[in-house]
PDB file of C-alpha atoms in Angstrom:
ATOM      1  CA  MET A 691     137.721  83.670  71.056  1.00  0.00           C
ATOM      2  CA  SER A 692     140.160  83.259  68.162  1.00  0.00           C
ATOM      3  CA  ARG A 693     143.803  83.827  68.977  1.00  0.00           C
ATOM      4  CA  LEU A 694     147.154  84.449  67.349  1.00  0.00           C
ATOM      5  CA  VAL A 695     149.824  82.144  68.786  1.00  0.00           C
ATOM      6  CA  VAL A 696     153.372  83.499  69.006  1.00  0.00           C
ATOM      7  CA  GLN A 697     155.845  80.704  68.273  1.00  0.00           C
ATOM      8  CA  ASP A 698     158.836  83.043  68.142  1.00  0.00           C
ATOM      9  CA  ALA A 699     158.612  86.726  68.976  1.00  0.00           C
ATOM     10  CA  GLY A 700     161.690  88.308  67.413  1.00  0.00           C
ATOM     11  CA  PRO A 701     163.737  90.934  69.303  1.00  0.00           C
ATOM     12  CA  LEU A 702     161.042  93.651  69.542  1.00  0.00           C
ATOM     13  CA  THR A 703     157.507  92.844  68.442  1.00  0.00           C
ATOM     14  CA  THR A 704     154.703  94.872  69.973  1.00  0.00           C
ATOM     15  CA  VAL A 705     150.982  95.446  69.590  1.00  0.00           C
ATOM     16  CA  GLN A 706     150.299  98.906  68.160  1.00  0.00           C
ATOM     17  CA  ASP A 707     147.330 100.947  67.004  1.00  0.00           C
ATOM     18  CA  LEU A 708     147.201 104.622  66.065  1.00  0.00           C
ATOM     19  CA  GLY A 709     148.196 105.575  69.624  1.00  0.00           C
ATOM     20  CA  ARG A 710     146.855 107.521  72.600  1.00  0.00           C
ATOM     21  CA  PRO A 711     147.354 111.245  71.973  1.00  0.00           C
ATOM     22  CA  GLY A 712     146.492 113.820  74.615  1.00  0.00           C
ATOM     23  CA  HIS A 713     148.463 112.487  77.588  1.00  0.00           C
ATOM     24  CA  LEU A 714     151.911 113.957  76.980  1.00  0.00           C
ATOM     25  CA  ARG A 715     151.291 116.619  79.636  1.00  0.00           C
ATOM     26  CA  VAL A 716     151.396 113.834  82.240  1.00  0.00           C
ATOM     27  CA  GLY A 717     154.427 112.134  80.715  1.00  0.00           C
ATOM     28  CA  ILE A 718     152.681 109.503  78.589  1.00  0.00           C
ATOM     29  CA  PRO A 719     153.670 109.538  74.893  1.00  0.00           C
ATOM     30  CA  ALA A 720     151.201 108.760  72.125  1.00  0.00           C
ATOM     31  CA  SER A 721     153.106 105.611  71.025  1.00  0.00           C
ATOM     32  CA  GLY A 722     151.603 103.966  67.917  1.00  0.00           C
ATOM     33  CA  PRO A 723     153.412 102.784  64.756  1.00  0.00           C
ATOM     34  CA  MET A 724     156.791 104.227  63.848  1.00  0.00           C
ATOM     35  CA  ASP A 725     155.748 104.125  60.171  1.00  0.00           C
ATOM     36  CA  PRO A 726     152.095 105.237  60.230  1.00  0.00           C
ATOM     37  CA  GLU A 727     151.657 105.041  56.460  1.00  0.00           C
ATOM     38  CA  ALA A 728     152.744 101.394  56.263  1.00  0.00           C
ATOM     39  CA  PHE A 729     150.540 100.569  59.256  1.00  0.00           C
ATOM     40  CA  LEU A 730     147.479 102.234  57.706  1.00  0.00           C
ATOM     41  CA  VAL A 731     148.002 100.522  54.354  1.00  0.00           C
ATOM     42  CA  ALA A 732     148.157  97.127  56.072  1.00  0.00           C
ATOM     43  CA  ASN A 733     144.788  97.698  57.738  1.00  0.00           C
ATOM     44  CA  ARG A 734     143.177  99.122  54.618  1.00  0.00           C
ATOM     45  CA  LEU A 735     144.337  96.247  52.428  1.00  0.00           C
ATOM     46  CA  ILE A 736     142.120  93.858  54.395  1.00  0.00           C
ATOM     47  CA  GLY A 737     139.222  96.160  55.173  1.00  0.00           C
ATOM     48  CA  ASN A 738     140.084  96.846  58.815  1.00  0.00           C
ATOM     49  CA  PRO A 739     139.329 100.261  60.300  1.00  0.00           C
ATOM     50  CA  ASP A 740     142.409 102.472  60.533  1.00  0.00           C
ATOM     51  CA  THR A 741     142.244 102.178  64.325  1.00  0.00           C
ATOM     52  CA  ALA A 742     142.523  98.367  64.422  1.00  0.00           C
ATOM     53  CA  ALA A 743     145.516  97.077  66.392  1.00  0.00           C
ATOM     54  CA  GLY A 744     148.212  95.048  64.641  1.00  0.00           C
ATOM     55  CA  LEU A 745     151.832  94.052  65.149  1.00  0.00           C
ATOM     56  CA  GLU A 746     154.980  96.110  64.660  1.00  0.00           C
ATOM     57  CA  PHE A 747     158.267  94.192  64.522  1.00  0.00           C
ATOM     58  CA  THR A 748     161.841  95.436  64.394  1.00  0.00           C
ATOM     59  CA  LEU A 749     164.769  94.034  62.371  1.00  0.00           C
ATOM     60  CA  ILE A 750     163.585  90.426  62.745  1.00  0.00           C
ATOM     61  CA  GLY A 751     159.908  89.545  62.646  1.00  0.00           C
ATOM     62  CA  PRO A 752     157.968  86.940  64.603  1.00  0.00           C
ATOM     63  CA  ARG A 753     156.751  83.460  63.729  1.00  0.00           C
ATOM     64  CA  VAL A 754     153.027  83.170  64.418  1.00  0.00           C
ATOM     65  CA  GLU A 755     150.319  80.536  64.039  1.00  0.00           C
ATOM     66  CA  PHE A 756     146.700  81.235  63.118  1.00  0.00           C
ATOM     67  CA  THR A 757     143.815  79.365  64.725  1.00  0.00           C
ATOM     68  CA  ASP A 758     141.096  80.272  62.213  1.00  0.00           C
ATOM     69  CA  GLU A 759     140.640  81.599  58.704  1.00  0.00           C
ATOM     70  CA  ARG A 760     141.557  85.277  58.338  1.00  0.00           C
ATOM     71  CA  LEU A 761     142.734  87.885  55.886  1.00  0.00           C
ATOM     72  CA  ILE A 762     146.127  89.385  56.729  1.00  0.00           C
ATOM     73  CA  ALA A 763     148.461  91.946  55.203  1.00  0.00           C
ATOM     74  CA  ILE A 764     152.203  92.500  55.649  1.00  0.00           C
ATOM     75  CA  THR A 765     153.765  95.896  54.974  1.00  0.00           C
ATOM     76  CA  GLY A 766     156.788  97.976  55.945  1.00  0.00           C
ATOM     77  CA  ALA A 767     160.312  96.567  55.820  1.00  0.00           C
ATOM     78  CA  ASP A 768     161.041  93.630  53.508  1.00  0.00           C
ATOM     79  CA  MET A 769     161.288  90.712  55.924  1.00  0.00           C
ATOM     80  CA  ALA A 770     161.019  87.851  53.414  1.00  0.00           C
ATOM     81  CA  PRO A 771     157.681  86.550  54.683  1.00  0.00           C
ATOM     82  CA  THR A 772     156.865  82.867  54.304  1.00  0.00           C
ATOM     83  CA  LEU A 773     153.601  81.017  54.901  1.00  0.00           C
ATOM     84  CA  ASN A 774     154.069  77.343  55.798  1.00  0.00           C
ATOM     85  CA  GLY A 775     157.600  77.605  54.406  1.00  0.00           C
ATOM     86  CA  ALA A 776     156.621  79.036  51.003  1.00  0.00           C
ATOM     87  CA  PRO A 777     157.265  82.674  50.007  1.00  0.00           C
ATOM     88  CA  ALA A 778     154.302  84.902  50.841  1.00  0.00           C
ATOM     89  CA  PRO A 779     153.434  88.249  49.230  1.00  0.00           C
ATOM     90  CA  ALA A 780     153.609  91.566  51.043  1.00  0.00           C
ATOM     91  CA  TRP A 781     151.590  94.737  50.375  1.00  0.00           C
ATOM     92  CA  GLN A 782     148.444  92.811  49.463  1.00  0.00           C
ATOM     93  CA  GLY A 783     145.680  90.865  51.198  1.00  0.00           C
ATOM     94  CA  LEU A 784     146.511  87.242  51.978  1.00  0.00           C
ATOM     95  CA  ARG A 785     144.143  84.544  53.259  1.00  0.00           C
ATOM     96  CA  VAL A 786     145.370  82.234  56.016  1.00  0.00           C
ATOM     97  CA  ARG A 787     143.695  79.150  57.461  1.00  0.00           C
ATOM     98  CA  PRO A 788     143.723  77.305  60.801  1.00  0.00           C
ATOM     99  CA  GLY A 789     147.182  75.920  61.542  1.00  0.00           C
ATOM    100  CA  ASP A 790     148.983  78.132  59.016  1.00  0.00           C
ATOM    101  CA  VAL A 791     152.319  79.483  60.233  1.00  0.00           C
ATOM    102  CA  LEU A 792     153.631  82.851  59.084  1.00  0.00           C
ATOM    103  CA  ARG A 793     157.317  83.649  59.490  1.00  0.00           C
ATOM    104  CA  LEU A 794     158.870  87.084  59.079  1.00  0.00           C
ATOM    105  CA  GLY A 795     162.633  86.880  58.846  1.00  0.00           C
ATOM    106  CA  PRO A 796     165.501  89.386  59.139  1.00  0.00           C
ATOM    107  CA  ALA A 797     164.863  92.654  57.332  1.00  0.00           C
ATOM    108  CA  ARG A 798     166.471  92.732  53.892  1.00  0.00           C
ATOM    109  CA  ARG A 799     165.450  96.374  53.424  1.00  0.00           C
ATOM    110  CA  GLY A 800     164.133  98.746  56.056  1.00  0.00           C
ATOM    111  CA  VAL A 801     163.834  98.249  59.810  1.00  0.00           C
ATOM    112  CA  ARG A 802     160.197  97.926  60.904  1.00  0.00           C
ATOM    113  CA  GLY A 803     157.460  95.721  59.498  1.00  0.00           C
ATOM    114  CA  TYR A 804     153.716  95.471  60.164  1.00  0.00           C
ATOM    115  CA  LEU A 805     151.162  92.693  60.286  1.00  0.00           C
ATOM    116  CA  ALA A 806     147.458  93.514  60.113  1.00  0.00           C
ATOM    117  CA  ILE A 807     144.903  90.784  60.805  1.00  0.00           C
ATOM    118  CA  ALA A 808     141.213  90.995  59.926  1.00  0.00           C
ATOM    119  CA  GLY A 809     139.288  91.819  63.096  1.00  0.00           C
ATOM    120  CA  GLY A 810     142.338  93.377  64.735  1.00  0.00           C
ATOM    121  CA  ILE A 811     144.150  92.368  67.915  1.00  0.00           C
ATOM    122  CA  GLN A 812     141.847  92.722  70.908  1.00  0.00           C
ATOM    123  CA  THR A 813     144.136  93.226  73.886  1.00  0.00           C
ATOM    124  CA  PRO A 814     142.581  95.445  76.596  1.00  0.00           C
ATOM    125  CA  PRO A 815     142.755  99.163  75.749  1.00  0.00           C
ATOM    126  CA  VAL A 816     144.565 101.452  78.178  1.00  0.00           C
ATOM    127  CA  LEU A 817     143.663 105.161  78.114  1.00  0.00           C
ATOM    128  CA  GLY A 818     141.710 104.516  74.953  1.00  0.00           C
ATOM    129  CA  SER A 819     144.427 102.702  73.012  1.00  0.00           C
ATOM    130  CA  ARG A 820     145.968  99.241  72.610  1.00  0.00           C
ATOM    131  CA  ALA A 821     149.355 100.697  71.596  1.00  0.00           C
ATOM    132  CA  THR A 822     152.276  99.317  73.589  1.00  0.00           C
ATOM    133  CA  TYR A 823     154.456 101.771  75.515  1.00  0.00           C
ATOM    134  CA  VAL A 824     157.171  99.456  76.805  1.00  0.00           C
ATOM    135  CA  ARG A 825     158.956 101.902  79.121  1.00  0.00           C
ATOM    136  CA  GLY A 826     155.694 102.784  80.835  1.00  0.00           C
ATOM    137  CA  ARG A 827     154.352  99.197  80.705  1.00  0.00           C
ATOM    138  CA  LEU A 828     151.113 100.381  79.131  1.00  0.00           C
ATOM    139  CA  GLY A 829     148.893  98.829  76.488  1.00  0.00           C
ATOM    140  CA  GLY A 830     149.493  95.872  74.239  1.00  0.00           C
ATOM    141  CA  LEU A 831     150.034  92.631  76.116  1.00  0.00           C
ATOM    142  CA  GLU A 832     150.919  93.512  79.726  1.00  0.00           C
ATOM    143  CA  GLY A 833     152.713  96.607  78.445  1.00  0.00           C
ATOM    144  CA  ARG A 834     155.644  94.583  77.095  1.00  0.00           C
ATOM    145  CA  ALA A 835     157.192  93.206  73.926  1.00  0.00           C
ATOM    146  CA  LEU A 836     155.833  89.838  72.874  1.00  0.00           C
ATOM    147  CA  ARG A 837     157.402  86.546  73.986  1.00  0.00           C
ATOM    148  CA  LYS A 838     157.357  82.986  72.740  1.00  0.00           C
ATOM    149  CA  GLY A 839     154.122  81.308  73.784  1.00  0.00           C
ATOM    150  CA  ASP A 840     152.012  84.466  73.977  1.00  0.00           C
ATOM    151  CA  GLN A 841     148.462  84.214  72.659  1.00  0.00           C
ATOM    152  CA  LEU A 842     146.794  87.358  71.362  1.00  0.00           C
ATOM    153  CA  PRO A 843     142.991  87.578  71.180  1.00  0.00           C
ATOM    154  CA  LEU A 844     141.593  88.527  67.782  1.00  0.00           C
ATOM    155  CA  GLY A 845     138.411  90.431  67.103  1.00  0.00           C
ATOM    156  CA  PRO A 846     135.459  88.951  65.231  1.00  0.00           C
ATOM    157  CA  VAL A 847     135.465  89.178  61.454  1.00  0.00           C
ATOM    158  CA  GLY A 848     132.291  90.022  59.593  1.00  0.00           C
ATOM    159  CA  PRO A 849     130.474  88.668  57.830  1.00  0.00           C
ATOM    160  CA  GLN A 850     129.684  85.748  60.121  1.00  0.00           C
ATOM    161  CA  ASP A 851     129.960  83.243  57.300  1.00  0.00           C
ATOM    162  CA  ASP A 852     130.613  80.412  59.761  1.00  0.00           C
ATOM    163  CA  ARG A 853     126.933  80.730  60.740  1.00  0.00           C
ATOM    164  CA  PHE A 854     125.804  79.573  57.280  1.00  0.00           C
ATOM    165  CA  THR A 855     126.056  76.195  55.572  1.00  0.00           C
ATOM    166  CA  PRO A 856     127.981  75.915  52.282  1.00  0.00           C
ATOM    167  CA  LEU A 857     124.626  75.491  50.527  1.00  0.00           C
ATOM    168  CA  GLY A 858     123.358  78.618  52.256  1.00  0.00           C
ATOM    169  CA  ILE A 859     126.330  80.672  51.076  1.00  0.00           C
ATOM    170  CA  ALA A 860     125.995  79.255  47.553  1.00  0.00           C
ATOM    171  CA  ALA A 861     122.298  80.211  47.530  1.00  0.00           C
ATOM    172  CA  LEU A 862     123.169  83.892  48.004  1.00  0.00           C
ATOM    173  CA  PHE A 863     125.143  83.900  44.751  1.00  0.00           C
ATOM    174  CA  GLU A 864     122.682  81.776  42.789  1.00  0.00           C
ATOM    175  CA  GLY A 865     119.807  84.257  43.064  1.00  0.00           C
ATOM    176  CA  PRO A 866     118.021  86.088  41.701  1.00  0.00           C
ATOM    177  CA  TYR A 867     116.487  88.002  44.618  1.00  0.00           C
ATOM    178  CA  GLU A 868     113.368  90.118  44.274  1.00  0.00           C
ATOM    179  CA  MET A 869     112.982  93.536  45.923  1.00  0.00           C
ATOM    180  CA  LEU A 870     109.951  93.503  48.248  1.00  0.00           C
ATOM    181  CA  PRO A 871     107.503  96.408  48.724  1.00  0.00           C
ATOM    182  CA  GLN A 872     108.336  96.441  52.468  1.00  0.00           C
ATOM    183  CA  SER A 873     111.780  97.887  51.642  1.00  0.00           C
ATOM    184  CA  ASP A 874     112.563 101.382  52.924  1.00  0.00           C
ATOM    185  CA  ARG A 875     115.467 103.663  53.809  1.00  0.00           C
ATOM    186  CA  MET A 876     116.403 101.366  56.677  1.00  0.00           C
ATOM    187  CA  GLY A 877     116.777  98.205  54.649  1.00  0.00           C
ATOM    188  CA  ALA A 878     116.120  96.537  51.304  1.00  0.00           C
ATOM    189  CA  ARG A 879     114.075  93.395  51.986  1.00  0.00           C
ATOM    190  CA  LEU A 880     114.644  90.669  49.434  1.00  0.00           C
ATOM    191  CA  LYS A 881     112.990  87.380  48.524  1.00  0.00           C
ATOM    192  CA  GLY A 882     114.745  84.533  46.764  1.00  0.00           C
ATOM    193  CA  PRO A 883     116.684  81.302  47.343  1.00  0.00           C
ATOM    194  CA  PHE A 884     116.616  80.118  50.963  1.00  0.00           C
ATOM    195  CA  ILE A 885     119.860  80.819  52.867  1.00  0.00           C
ATOM    196  CA  GLU A 886     120.456  78.056  55.400  1.00  0.00           C
ATOM    197  CA  HIS A 887     121.953  78.787  58.832  1.00  0.00           C
ATOM    198  CA  THR A 888     124.140  76.392  60.804  1.00  0.00           C
ATOM    199  CA  HIS A 889     123.413  77.521  64.389  1.00  0.00           C
ATOM    200  CA  GLY A 890     120.344  79.716  64.121  1.00  0.00           C
ATOM    201  CA  HIS A 891     119.961  83.308  63.005  1.00  0.00           C
ATOM    202  CA  ASP A 892     120.372  85.160  66.326  1.00  0.00           C
ATOM    203  CA  ILE A 893     123.732  86.478  67.556  1.00  0.00           C
ATOM    204  CA  ILE A 894     124.819  88.879  70.273  1.00  0.00           C
ATOM    205  CA  SER A 895     124.092  92.325  68.836  1.00  0.00           C
ATOM    206  CA  ASP A 896     127.056  93.958  67.164  1.00  0.00           C
ATOM    207  CA  GLY A 897     127.675  96.930  64.907  1.00  0.00           C
ATOM    208  CA  VAL A 898     126.133  96.902  61.444  1.00  0.00           C
ATOM    209  CA  PRO A 899     127.822  98.525  58.437  1.00  0.00           C
ATOM    210  CA  LEU A 900     126.222 100.309  55.538  1.00  0.00           C
ATOM    211  CA  GLY A 901     125.442  97.583  53.007  1.00  0.00           C
ATOM    212  CA  GLY A 902     125.594  94.747  55.538  1.00  0.00           C
ATOM    213  CA  ILE A 903     123.472  91.761  54.465  1.00  0.00           C
ATOM    214  CA  GLN A 904     121.538  90.397  57.423  1.00  0.00           C
ATOM    215  CA  VAL A 905     119.793  87.045  57.068  1.00  0.00           C
ATOM    216  CA  ILE A 906     116.648  86.699  59.171  1.00  0.00           C
ATOM    217  CA  GLY A 907     115.137  83.470  60.498  1.00  0.00           C
ATOM    218  CA  GLU A 908     113.169  82.884  57.290  1.00  0.00           C
ATOM    219  CA  GLY A 909     116.464  82.571  55.412  1.00  0.00           C
ATOM    220  CA  GLN A 910     115.953  85.789  53.438  1.00  0.00           C
ATOM    221  CA  PRO A 911     118.416  88.708  53.185  1.00  0.00           C
ATOM    222  CA  ILE A 912     117.988  92.341  54.166  1.00  0.00           C
ATOM    223  CA  VAL A 913     120.523  94.859  52.860  1.00  0.00           C
ATOM    224  CA  LEU A 914     121.023  97.602  55.468  1.00  0.00           C
ATOM    225  CA  LEU A 915     120.835 101.130  54.068  1.00  0.00           C
ATOM    226  CA  ALA A 916     121.162 104.798  55.072  1.00  0.00           C
ATOM    227  CA  ASP A 917     118.707 104.758  58.008  1.00  0.00           C
ATOM    228  CA  ARG A 918     119.912 101.411  59.397  1.00  0.00           C
ATOM    229  CA  GLN A 919     120.075 100.790  63.130  1.00  0.00           C
ATOM    230  CA  SER A 920     123.444 101.098  64.894  1.00  0.00           C
ATOM    231  CA  THR A 921     123.516  97.453  66.060  1.00  0.00           C
ATOM    232  CA  GLY A 922     121.705  94.271  65.100  1.00  0.00           C
ATOM    233  CA  GLY A 923     121.262  90.718  66.336  1.00  0.00           C
ATOM    234  CA  TYR A 924     120.884  88.856  63.031  1.00  0.00           C
ATOM    235  CA  THR A 925     123.726  87.002  61.330  1.00  0.00           C
ATOM    236  CA  LYS A 926     125.428  88.797  58.429  1.00  0.00           C
ATOM    237  CA  ILE A 927     126.518  86.879  55.353  1.00  0.00           C
ATOM    238  CA  GLY A 928     128.227  89.690  53.452  1.00  0.00           C
ATOM    239  CA  THR A 929     128.499  93.418  52.761  1.00  0.00           C
ATOM    240  CA  ILE A 930     127.633  95.348  49.617  1.00  0.00           C
ATOM    241  CA  CYS A 931     130.532  97.452  48.287  1.00  0.00           C
ATOM    242  CA  SER A 932     130.000 101.096  49.216  1.00  0.00           C
ATOM    243  CA  PHE A 933     129.975 102.256  45.603  1.00  0.00           C
ATOM    244  CA  HIS A 934     127.105  99.864  44.767  1.00  0.00           C
ATOM    245  CA  ILE A 935     124.700 101.017  47.487  1.00  0.00           C
ATOM    246  CA  GLY A 936     123.060 103.309  44.953  1.00  0.00           C
ATOM    247  CA  ARG A 937     122.277 100.346  42.713  1.00  0.00           C
ATOM    248  CA  ILE A 938     120.352  98.693  45.536  1.00  0.00           C
ATOM    249  CA  ALA A 939     118.521 101.944  46.274  1.00  0.00           C
ATOM    250  CA  GLN A 940     117.349 102.259  42.659  1.00  0.00           C
ATOM    251  CA  VAL A 941     115.752  98.788  42.338  1.00  0.00           C
ATOM    252  CA  LYS A 942     111.951  99.029  42.233  1.00  0.00           C
ATOM    253  CA  PRO A 943     109.696  96.630  44.175  1.00  0.00           C
ATOM    254  CA  GLY A 944     109.456  93.510  42.039  1.00  0.00           C
ATOM    255  CA  GLY A 945     112.827  94.185  40.460  1.00  0.00           C
ATOM    256  CA  ARG A 946     115.461  91.470  40.576  1.00  0.00           C
ATOM    257  CA  LEU A 947     119.147  91.464  41.410  1.00  0.00           C
ATOM    258  CA  HIS A 948     122.062  89.065  41.739  1.00  0.00           C
ATOM    259  CA  PHE A 949     124.977  89.073  44.195  1.00  0.00           C
ATOM    260  CA  ARG A 950     128.568  88.457  43.099  1.00  0.00           C
ATOM    261  CA  ARG A 951     131.514  87.635  45.348  1.00  0.00           C
ATOM    262  CA  VAL A 952     134.570  89.900  45.059  1.00  0.00           C
ATOM    263  CA  THR A 953     137.890  89.903  46.876  1.00  0.00           C
ATOM    264  CA  VAL A 954     139.100  92.866  48.927  1.00  0.00           C
ATOM    265  CA  ALA A 955     141.662  93.655  46.223  1.00  0.00           C
ATOM    266  CA  GLU A 956     138.959  93.595  43.532  1.00  0.00           C
ATOM    267  CA  ALA A 957     136.735  95.846  45.636  1.00  0.00           C
ATOM    268  CA  HIS A 958     139.560  98.361  46.061  1.00  0.00           C
ATOM    269  CA  ALA A 959     140.185  98.396  42.305  1.00  0.00           C
ATOM    270  CA  MET A 960     136.471  98.879  41.615  1.00  0.00           C
ATOM    271  CA  LEU A 961     136.319 101.699  44.169  1.00  0.00           C
ATOM    272  CA  ARG A 962     139.205 103.500  42.462  1.00  0.00           C
ATOM    273  CA  GLN A 963     137.466 103.121  39.108  1.00  0.00           C
ATOM    274  CA  SER A 964     134.167 104.417  40.494  1.00  0.00           C
ATOM    275  CA  LEU A 965     135.900 107.476  41.958  1.00  0.00           C
ATOM    276  CA  GLN A 966     137.613 108.181  38.647  1.00  0.00           C
ATOM    277  CA  THR A 967     134.297 107.889  36.838  1.00  0.00           C
ATOM    278  CA  LEU A 968     132.665 110.258  39.324  1.00  0.00           C
ATOM    279  CA  ASP A 969     135.465 112.801  38.971  1.00  0.00           C
ATOM    280  CA  ALA A 970     135.141 112.670  35.181  1.00  0.00           C
ATOM    281  CA  ALA A 971     131.359 113.121  35.206  1.00  0.00           C
ATOM    282  CA  ILE A 972     131.661 116.935  35.342  1.00  0.00           C
ATOM    283  CA  GLU A 973     134.592 118.544  33.605  1.00  0.00           C
TER     284      GLU A 973
END
């Protein structure tokens, strides 16, 4: 499992998610982020669910090392973030690679900062939440603030692009792919350039999103649609943006389509534009 390595923890860095409401009657507070809006923005910038666990740090942030490639986002207080010694942007998605070191220094403005990591932090949930409650020693990592040398498990990031060769990934964007007659409300079956796997097409079944692109053993993609199954055991190479699902649904058998890679930031901008267009359709 991929991990986040804590090289320096700062004075009070904890794992937080949206908290564990409903237990105050027995003396257990909800916990969660002190600045919920900044926490939510961090997760949304990189496509995490709102409930994904991240880090909250106070006054001085941590120094952490990444062991694989991930998207991250830093929000909240201005803590002069640096990546491998160079200034790093906050309030936007940022790609890190194995061995990269992120440092969050003393707060220049504000008090509490947040770090969201694609896949979320996967410490064991307690009473339905990973939020740290230090006084009660609940949640997070052993119910305490982080220390130098701690290693935090990270959740898997989809798509599983490590299961495809560079040529296989390139093939997806070369296209075109033809819509097959076997397509239905469950999935759009496509035929086109062969997508090569690295370690086979089967994985342990996991959740499948609307628009997820599964690649079966024959090296051909299936775009999962409205009646998709809840879990699936095929590798996923990408996900169609939610506002383009309708385009897939309107392609006739024999029709052709191409895929184009977009960043999370580009997808967010396109989503805003699509919503504005929809709102303006009826005035």
